[in-house]
Coordinates of C-alpha atoms and ligand atoms in Angstrom, one line a residue:
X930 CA 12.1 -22.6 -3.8
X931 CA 15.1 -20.8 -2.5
X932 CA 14.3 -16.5 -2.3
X933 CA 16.1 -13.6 -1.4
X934 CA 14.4 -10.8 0.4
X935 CA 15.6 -7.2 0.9
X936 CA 13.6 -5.8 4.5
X937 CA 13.9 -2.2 4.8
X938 CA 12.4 -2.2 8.5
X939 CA 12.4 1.8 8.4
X940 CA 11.8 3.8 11.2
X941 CA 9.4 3.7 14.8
X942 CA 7.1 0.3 14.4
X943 CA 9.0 -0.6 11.6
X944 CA 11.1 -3.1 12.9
X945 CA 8.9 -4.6 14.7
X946 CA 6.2 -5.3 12.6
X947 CA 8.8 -6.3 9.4
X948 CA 10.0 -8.9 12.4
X949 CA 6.2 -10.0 12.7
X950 CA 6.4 -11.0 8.6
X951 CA 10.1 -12.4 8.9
X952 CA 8.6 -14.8 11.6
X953 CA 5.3 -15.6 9.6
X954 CA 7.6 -16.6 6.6
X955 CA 10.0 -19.0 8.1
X956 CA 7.6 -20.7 9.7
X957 CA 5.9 -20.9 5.6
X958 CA 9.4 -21.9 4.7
X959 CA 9.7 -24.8 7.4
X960 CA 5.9 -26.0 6.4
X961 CA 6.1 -25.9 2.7
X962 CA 10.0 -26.6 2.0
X963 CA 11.2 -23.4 1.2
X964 CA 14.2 -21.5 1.6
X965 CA 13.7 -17.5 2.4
X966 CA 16.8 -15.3 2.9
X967 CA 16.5 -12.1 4.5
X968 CA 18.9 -9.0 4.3
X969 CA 18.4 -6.1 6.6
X970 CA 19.3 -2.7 5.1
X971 CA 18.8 1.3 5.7
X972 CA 15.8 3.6 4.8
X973 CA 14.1 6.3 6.4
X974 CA 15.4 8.2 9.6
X975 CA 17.2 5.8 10.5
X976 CA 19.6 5.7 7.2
X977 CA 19.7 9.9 7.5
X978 CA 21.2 9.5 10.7
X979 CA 23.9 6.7 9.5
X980 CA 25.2 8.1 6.5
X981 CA 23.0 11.8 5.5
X982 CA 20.9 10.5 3.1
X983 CA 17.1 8.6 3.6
X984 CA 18.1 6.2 0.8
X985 CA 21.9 5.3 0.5
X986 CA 22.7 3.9 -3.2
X987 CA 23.8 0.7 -1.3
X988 CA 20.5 -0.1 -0.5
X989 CA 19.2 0.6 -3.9
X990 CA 21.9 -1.7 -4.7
X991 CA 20.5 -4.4 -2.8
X992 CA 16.7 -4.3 -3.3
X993 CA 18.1 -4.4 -7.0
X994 CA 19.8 -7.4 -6.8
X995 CA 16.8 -9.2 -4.2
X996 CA 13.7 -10.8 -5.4
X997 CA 11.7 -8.6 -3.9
X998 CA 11.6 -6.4 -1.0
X999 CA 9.6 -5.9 2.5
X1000 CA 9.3 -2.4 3.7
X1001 CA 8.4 -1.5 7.2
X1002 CA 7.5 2.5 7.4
X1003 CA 9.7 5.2 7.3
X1004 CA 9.3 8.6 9.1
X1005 CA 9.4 10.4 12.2
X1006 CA 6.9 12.2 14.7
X1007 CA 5.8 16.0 13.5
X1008 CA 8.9 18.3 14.8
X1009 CA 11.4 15.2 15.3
X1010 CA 14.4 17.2 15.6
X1011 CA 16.2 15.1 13.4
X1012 CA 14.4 15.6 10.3
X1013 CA 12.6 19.0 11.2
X1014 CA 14.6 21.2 8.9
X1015 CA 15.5 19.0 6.4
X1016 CA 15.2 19.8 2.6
X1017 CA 12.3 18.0 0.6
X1018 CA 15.2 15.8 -1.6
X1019 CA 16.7 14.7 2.2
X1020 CA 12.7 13.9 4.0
X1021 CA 12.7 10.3 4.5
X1022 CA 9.4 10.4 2.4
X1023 CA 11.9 11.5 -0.5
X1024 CA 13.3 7.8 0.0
X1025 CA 10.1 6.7 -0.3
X1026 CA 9.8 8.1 -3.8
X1027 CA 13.2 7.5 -4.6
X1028 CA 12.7 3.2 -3.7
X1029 CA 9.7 3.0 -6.2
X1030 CA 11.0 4.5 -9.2
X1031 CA 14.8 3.1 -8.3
X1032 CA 12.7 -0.4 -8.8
X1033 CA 10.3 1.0 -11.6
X1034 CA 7.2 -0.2 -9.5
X1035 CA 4.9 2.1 -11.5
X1036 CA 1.2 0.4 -9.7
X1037 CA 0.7 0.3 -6.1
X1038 CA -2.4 -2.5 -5.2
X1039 CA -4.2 -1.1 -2.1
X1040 CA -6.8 -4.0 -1.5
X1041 CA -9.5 -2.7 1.1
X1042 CA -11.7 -5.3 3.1
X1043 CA -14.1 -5.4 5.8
X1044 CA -12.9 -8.3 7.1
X1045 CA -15.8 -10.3 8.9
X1046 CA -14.5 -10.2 12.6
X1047 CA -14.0 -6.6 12.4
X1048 CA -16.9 -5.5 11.4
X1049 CA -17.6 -3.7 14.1
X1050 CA -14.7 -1.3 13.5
X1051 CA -16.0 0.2 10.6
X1052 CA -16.5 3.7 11.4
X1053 CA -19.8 3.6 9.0
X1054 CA -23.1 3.0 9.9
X1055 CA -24.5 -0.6 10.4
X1056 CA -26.4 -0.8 7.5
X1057 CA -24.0 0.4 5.4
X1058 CA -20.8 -1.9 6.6
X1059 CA -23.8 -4.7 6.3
X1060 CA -23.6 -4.4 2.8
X1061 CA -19.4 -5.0 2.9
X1062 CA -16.5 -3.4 1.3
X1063 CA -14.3 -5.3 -0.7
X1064 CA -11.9 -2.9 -3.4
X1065 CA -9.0 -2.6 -4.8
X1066 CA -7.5 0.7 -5.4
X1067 CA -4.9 0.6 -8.4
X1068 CA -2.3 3.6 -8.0
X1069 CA -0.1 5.1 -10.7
X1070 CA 3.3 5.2 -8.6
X1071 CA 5.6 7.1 -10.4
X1072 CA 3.9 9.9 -12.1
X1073 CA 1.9 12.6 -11.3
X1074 CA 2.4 15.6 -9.1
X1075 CA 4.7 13.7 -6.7
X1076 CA 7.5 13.5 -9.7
X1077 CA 6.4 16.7 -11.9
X1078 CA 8.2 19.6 -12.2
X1079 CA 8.3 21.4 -9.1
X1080 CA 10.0 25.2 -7.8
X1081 CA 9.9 28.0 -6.4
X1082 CA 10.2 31.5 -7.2
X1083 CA 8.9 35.0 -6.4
X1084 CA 7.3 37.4 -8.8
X1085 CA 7.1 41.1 -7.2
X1086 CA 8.6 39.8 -4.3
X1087 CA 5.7 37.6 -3.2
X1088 CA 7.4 33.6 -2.9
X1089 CA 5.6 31.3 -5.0
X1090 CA 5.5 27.2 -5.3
X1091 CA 4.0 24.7 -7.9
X1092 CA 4.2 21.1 -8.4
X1093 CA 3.5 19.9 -12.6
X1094 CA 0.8 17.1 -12.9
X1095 CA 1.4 15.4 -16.1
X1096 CA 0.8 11.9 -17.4
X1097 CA 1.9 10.3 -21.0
X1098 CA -0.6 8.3 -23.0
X1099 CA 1.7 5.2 -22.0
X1100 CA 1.9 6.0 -18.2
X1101 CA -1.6 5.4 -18.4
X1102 CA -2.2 2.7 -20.5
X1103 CA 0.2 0.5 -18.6
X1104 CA -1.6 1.2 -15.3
X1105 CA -5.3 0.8 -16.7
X1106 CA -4.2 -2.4 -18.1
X1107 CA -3.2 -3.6 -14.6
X1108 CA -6.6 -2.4 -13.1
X1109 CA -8.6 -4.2 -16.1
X1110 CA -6.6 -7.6 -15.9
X1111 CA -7.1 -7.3 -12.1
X1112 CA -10.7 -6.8 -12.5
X1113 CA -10.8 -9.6 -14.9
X1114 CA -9.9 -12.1 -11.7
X1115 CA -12.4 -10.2 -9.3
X1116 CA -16.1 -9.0 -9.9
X1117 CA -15.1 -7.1 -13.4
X1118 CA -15.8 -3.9 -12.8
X1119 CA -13.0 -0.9 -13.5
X1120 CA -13.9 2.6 -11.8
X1121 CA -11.6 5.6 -13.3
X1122 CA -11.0 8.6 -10.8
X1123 CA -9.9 11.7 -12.6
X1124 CA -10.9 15.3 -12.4
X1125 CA -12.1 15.8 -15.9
X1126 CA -13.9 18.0 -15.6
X1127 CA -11.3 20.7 -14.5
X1128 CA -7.6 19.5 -15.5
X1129 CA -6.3 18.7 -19.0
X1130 CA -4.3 15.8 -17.3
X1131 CA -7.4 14.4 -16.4
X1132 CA -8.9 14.5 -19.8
X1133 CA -6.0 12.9 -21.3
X1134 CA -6.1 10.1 -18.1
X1135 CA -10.3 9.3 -19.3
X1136 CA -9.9 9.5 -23.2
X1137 CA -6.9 7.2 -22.3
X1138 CA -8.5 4.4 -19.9
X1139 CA -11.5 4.7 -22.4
X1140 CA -9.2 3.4 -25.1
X1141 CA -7.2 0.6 -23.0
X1142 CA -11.1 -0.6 -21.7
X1143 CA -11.9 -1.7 -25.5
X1144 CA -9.5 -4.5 -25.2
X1145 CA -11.4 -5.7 -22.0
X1146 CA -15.2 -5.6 -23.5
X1147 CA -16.3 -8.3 -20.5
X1148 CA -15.5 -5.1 -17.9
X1149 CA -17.3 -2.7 -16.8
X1150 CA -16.2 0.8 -16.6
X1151 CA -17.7 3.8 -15.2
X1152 CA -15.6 7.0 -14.6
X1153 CA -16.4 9.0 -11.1
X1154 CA -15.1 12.4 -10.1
X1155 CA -12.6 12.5 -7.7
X1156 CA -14.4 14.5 -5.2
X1157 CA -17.9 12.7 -5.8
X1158 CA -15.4 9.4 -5.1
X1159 CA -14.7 10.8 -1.6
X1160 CA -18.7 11.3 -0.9
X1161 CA -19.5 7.6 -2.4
X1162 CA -16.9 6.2 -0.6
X1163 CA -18.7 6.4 2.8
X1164 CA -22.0 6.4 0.9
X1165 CA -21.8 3.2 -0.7
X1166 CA -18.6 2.0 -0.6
X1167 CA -19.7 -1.4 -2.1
X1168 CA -20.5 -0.3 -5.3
X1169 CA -16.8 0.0 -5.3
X1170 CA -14.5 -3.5 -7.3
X1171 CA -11.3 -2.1 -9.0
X1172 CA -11.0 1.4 -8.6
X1173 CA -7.7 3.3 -10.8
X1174 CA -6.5 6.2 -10.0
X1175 CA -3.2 8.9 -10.3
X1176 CA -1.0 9.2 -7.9
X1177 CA -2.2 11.7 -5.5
X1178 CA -5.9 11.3 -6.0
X1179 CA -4.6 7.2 -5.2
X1180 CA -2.7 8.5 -2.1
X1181 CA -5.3 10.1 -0.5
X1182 CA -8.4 7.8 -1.4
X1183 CA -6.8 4.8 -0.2
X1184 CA -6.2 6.1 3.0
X1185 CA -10.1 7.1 3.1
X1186 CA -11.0 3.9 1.9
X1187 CA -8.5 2.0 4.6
X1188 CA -10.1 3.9 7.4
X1189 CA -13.7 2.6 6.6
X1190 CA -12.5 -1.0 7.0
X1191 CA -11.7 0.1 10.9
X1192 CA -7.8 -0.1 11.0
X1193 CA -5.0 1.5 9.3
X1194 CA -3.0 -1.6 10.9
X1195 CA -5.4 -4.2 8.9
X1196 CA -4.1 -3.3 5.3
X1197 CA -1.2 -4.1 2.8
X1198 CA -0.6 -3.5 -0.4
X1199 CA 2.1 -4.3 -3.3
X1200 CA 4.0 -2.6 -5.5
X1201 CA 5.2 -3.9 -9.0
X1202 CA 6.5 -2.6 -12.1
X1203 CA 7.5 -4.8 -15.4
X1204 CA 9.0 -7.5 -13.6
X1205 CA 8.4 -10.0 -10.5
X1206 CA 10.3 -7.9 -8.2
X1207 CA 7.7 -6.1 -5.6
X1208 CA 7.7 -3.7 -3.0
X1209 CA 5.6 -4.9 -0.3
X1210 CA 4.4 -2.7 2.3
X1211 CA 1.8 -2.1 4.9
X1212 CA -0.3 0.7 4.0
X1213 CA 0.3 2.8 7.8
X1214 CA 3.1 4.7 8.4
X1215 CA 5.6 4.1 11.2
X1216 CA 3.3 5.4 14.1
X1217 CA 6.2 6.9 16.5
X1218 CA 3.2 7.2 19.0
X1219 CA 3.2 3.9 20.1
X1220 CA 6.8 2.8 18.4
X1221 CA 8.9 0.4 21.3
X1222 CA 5.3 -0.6 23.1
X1223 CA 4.9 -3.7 21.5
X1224 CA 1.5 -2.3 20.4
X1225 CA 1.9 -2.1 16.6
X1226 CA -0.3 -4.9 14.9
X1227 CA 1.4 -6.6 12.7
X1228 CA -1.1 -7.7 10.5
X1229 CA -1.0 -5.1 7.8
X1230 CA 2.7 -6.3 6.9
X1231 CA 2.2 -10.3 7.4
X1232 CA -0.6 -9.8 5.2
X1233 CA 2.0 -7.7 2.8
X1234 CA 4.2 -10.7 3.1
X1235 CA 1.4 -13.0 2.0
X1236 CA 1.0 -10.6 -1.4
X1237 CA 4.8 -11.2 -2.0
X1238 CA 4.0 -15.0 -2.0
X1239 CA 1.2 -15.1 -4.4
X1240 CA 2.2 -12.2 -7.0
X1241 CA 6.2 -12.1 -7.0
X1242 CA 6.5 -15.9 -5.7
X1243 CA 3.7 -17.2 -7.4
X1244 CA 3.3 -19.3 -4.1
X1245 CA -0.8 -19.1 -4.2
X1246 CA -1.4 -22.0 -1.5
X1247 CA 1.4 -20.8 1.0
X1248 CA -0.2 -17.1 0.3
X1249 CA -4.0 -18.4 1.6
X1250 CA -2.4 -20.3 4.1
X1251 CA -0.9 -17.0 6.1
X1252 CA -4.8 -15.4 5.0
X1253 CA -6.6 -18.4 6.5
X1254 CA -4.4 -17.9 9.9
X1255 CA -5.1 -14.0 10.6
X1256 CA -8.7 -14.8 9.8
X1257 CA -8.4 -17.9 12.2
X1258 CA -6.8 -15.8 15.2
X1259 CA -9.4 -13.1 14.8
X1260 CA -12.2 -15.4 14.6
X1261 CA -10.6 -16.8 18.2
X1262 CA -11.6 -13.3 19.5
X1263 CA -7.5 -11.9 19.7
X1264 CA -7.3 -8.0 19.4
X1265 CA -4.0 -5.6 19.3
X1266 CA -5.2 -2.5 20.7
X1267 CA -6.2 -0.8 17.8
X1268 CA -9.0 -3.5 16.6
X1269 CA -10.2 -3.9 20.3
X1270 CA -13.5 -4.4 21.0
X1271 CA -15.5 -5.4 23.8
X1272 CA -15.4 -8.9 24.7
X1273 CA -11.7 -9.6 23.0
X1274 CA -9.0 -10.5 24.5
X1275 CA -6.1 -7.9 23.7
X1276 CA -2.6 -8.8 23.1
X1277 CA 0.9 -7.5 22.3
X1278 CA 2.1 -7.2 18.7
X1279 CA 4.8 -9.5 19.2
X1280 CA 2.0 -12.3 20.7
X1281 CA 0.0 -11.9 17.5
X1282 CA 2.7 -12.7 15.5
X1283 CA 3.2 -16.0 17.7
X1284 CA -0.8 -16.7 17.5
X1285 CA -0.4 -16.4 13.9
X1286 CA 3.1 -18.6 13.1
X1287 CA 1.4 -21.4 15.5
X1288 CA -2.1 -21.5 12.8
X1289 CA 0.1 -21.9 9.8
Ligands
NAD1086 P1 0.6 6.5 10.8 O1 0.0 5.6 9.8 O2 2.0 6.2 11.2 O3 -0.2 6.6 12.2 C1 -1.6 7.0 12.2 C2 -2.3 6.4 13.4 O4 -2.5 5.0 13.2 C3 -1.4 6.6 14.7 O5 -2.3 6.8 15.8 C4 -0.8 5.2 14.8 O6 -0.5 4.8 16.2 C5 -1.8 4.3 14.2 N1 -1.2 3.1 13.6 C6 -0.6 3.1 12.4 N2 -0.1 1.8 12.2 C7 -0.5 1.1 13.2 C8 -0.4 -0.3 13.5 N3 0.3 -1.2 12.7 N4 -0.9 -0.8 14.7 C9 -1.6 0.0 15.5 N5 -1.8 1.4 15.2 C10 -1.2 1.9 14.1 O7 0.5 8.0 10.2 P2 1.1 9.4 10.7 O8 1.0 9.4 12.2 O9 0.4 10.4 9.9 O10 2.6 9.4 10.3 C11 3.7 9.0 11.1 C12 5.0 9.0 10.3 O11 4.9 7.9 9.3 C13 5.2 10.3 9.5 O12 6.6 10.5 9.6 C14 4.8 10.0 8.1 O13 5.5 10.7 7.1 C15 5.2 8.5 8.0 N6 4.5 7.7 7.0 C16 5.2 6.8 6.3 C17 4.6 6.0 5.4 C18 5.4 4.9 4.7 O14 6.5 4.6 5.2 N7 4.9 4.3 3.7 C19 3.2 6.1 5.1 C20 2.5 7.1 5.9 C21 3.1 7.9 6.8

């Protein structure tokens, strides 16, 4: 199989841990007789300070005509001179935004697992991380407050702001339905987060999911508020399968739910819209604490990389095969700094990659 593959490396760890999943998938390539093809192009900071904008149109260009896409992180420390004063539209997270609706990728996947040799880094108590955590949260991508009508004005010379949440009927149907087929393949059970109770968007989001759910009868579906989702989620965070969500209640209880698995440097995810063509991402940002250390773990993005095999590739066997190596190097006791624990033996970013490549 011969693909081509846009990496937007991005900004701080970014190129090094997109180099991590470059590595990981020639060395698939060599094993399983495939023929990846990589094309490096701007996003973030880094395209700002080449050409003035965080996502040139060339590079739309080319994630357009690739068969899918690897992005590092984009973003610089708080007060980085170069993007301090910025406008919103020129942020780097405005290329962010731009990238997933550019491509249409309307469902971000956030899978969330305790993975066995970490589960000491769960930040939960023992019994509770016992009991495991094993979810995925589904995320509208491009609706939502992130891509509402927004301003600002001043009424009796007090400045004012507001951002629109609103969701069509088909917005929402298309994302349920990737939350109830998803289920389908896992433990089929659907959890809808809204916040009925209070917004009209919300309303519309439940009668909505209720309606899409009919066509699945063998799932399960229980709606949860969005703030009683934030409690359960370190209460009992395995009652948790597929959970769905809007955009920014997705944004911020996917980080939550990434943190209770112990690193932020564990996790990918996937973005997809109507066709095979993905965004695939790790779920941190680009850490400018420790960018140029060689600390970053590059797990999160090889295990991104392994997502792009099985969904846009439909590659399955060479997708386990990257899972079953990570698992094998933690299970060897091998730790970057932000997975340590006692008893491990620590390494650089760039040396897990190499412990990884030799397992495949
Ligand atoms: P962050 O995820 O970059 O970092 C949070 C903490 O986790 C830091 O201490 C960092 O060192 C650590 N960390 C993150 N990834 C790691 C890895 N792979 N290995 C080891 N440690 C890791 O979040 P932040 O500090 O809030 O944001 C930094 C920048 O990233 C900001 O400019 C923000 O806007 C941007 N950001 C970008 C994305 C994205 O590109 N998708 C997502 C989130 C944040």
């Amino acid at each position: 199989m011969k693909k081509h593959i846009a990496v937007l490396a991005g900004d701080g760890i970014g190129p090094e841990i997109t180099d991590g999943a470059i590595a990981v998938l020639n060395k698939i390539g060599e094993k399983y007789g495939h023929e990846f093809t990589f094309e490096h192009r701007l996003m973030g900071v880094c395209a700002i300070e080449a050409t003035g904008e965080p996502l040139p149109q060339h590079t739309i260009d080319r994630c357009l005509a690739s068969d899918s896409v690897l992005l590092g992180a984009v973003g610089g420390a708080v007060n980085d001179p170069r993007i301090n004063n910025l406008p919103g539209h020129l942020r780097p997270e405005a290329g962010l935004l731009k990238i997933r609706a550019a491509l249409g990728l309307y469902s971000n996947l956030r899978p969330a697992k305790l993975f066995p040799a970490l589960a000491g880094a769960c930040p939960l108590r023992r019994d509770l991380a016992e009991r495991g955590l094993d979810l995925v949260v589904v995320r509208e991508l491009i609706g939502g407050t992130y891509f509402g009508e927004r301003g600002r004005g001043e009424e009796n010379g007090v400045p004012y702001a507001y951002d629109t949440e609103k969701y069509s009927v088909p917005e929402v149907e298309r994302i349920a339905r990737i939350a109830f087929e998803l289920a389908r393949k896992r433990r089929k059970h659907v959890t809808s987060i809204d916040k009925a109770n209070v917004l009209e968007s919300s309303r519309l989001w439940r009668e909505t999911v209720h309606a899409v759910a009919k066509e699945y009868p063998d799932v399960e579906l229980t709606d949860m508020l969005v703030d009683n989702t934030a409690m359960q989620l370190v209460k009992n965070p395995a009652q948790f399968d597929v959970v769905v969500t809007s955009n920014i209640f997705g944004d911020i209880l996917s980080d939550e739910a990434a943190m209770i698995t112990g690193s932020i440097g564990m996790l990918a995810s996937s973005s997809l819209g109507a066709t095979k063509r993905g965004l695939y991402e790790p779920i941190h940002g680009s850490a400018p604490d420790i960018a140029g250390k060689d600390l970053a773990n590059p797990i999160a993005t090889i295990l991104s990389a392994a997502m792009m095999l099985r969904d846009s590739f439909d590659l399955p066997e060479e997708a386990k095969a990257i899972e079953d190596a990570v698992n094998k190097v933690l299970d060897e006791g091998y730790r970057t700094a932000d997975i340590l624990s006692e008893g491990k033996t620590q390494v650089k970013g760039s040396e897990m990659t190499k412990l990884i490549v030799e397992r495949i």
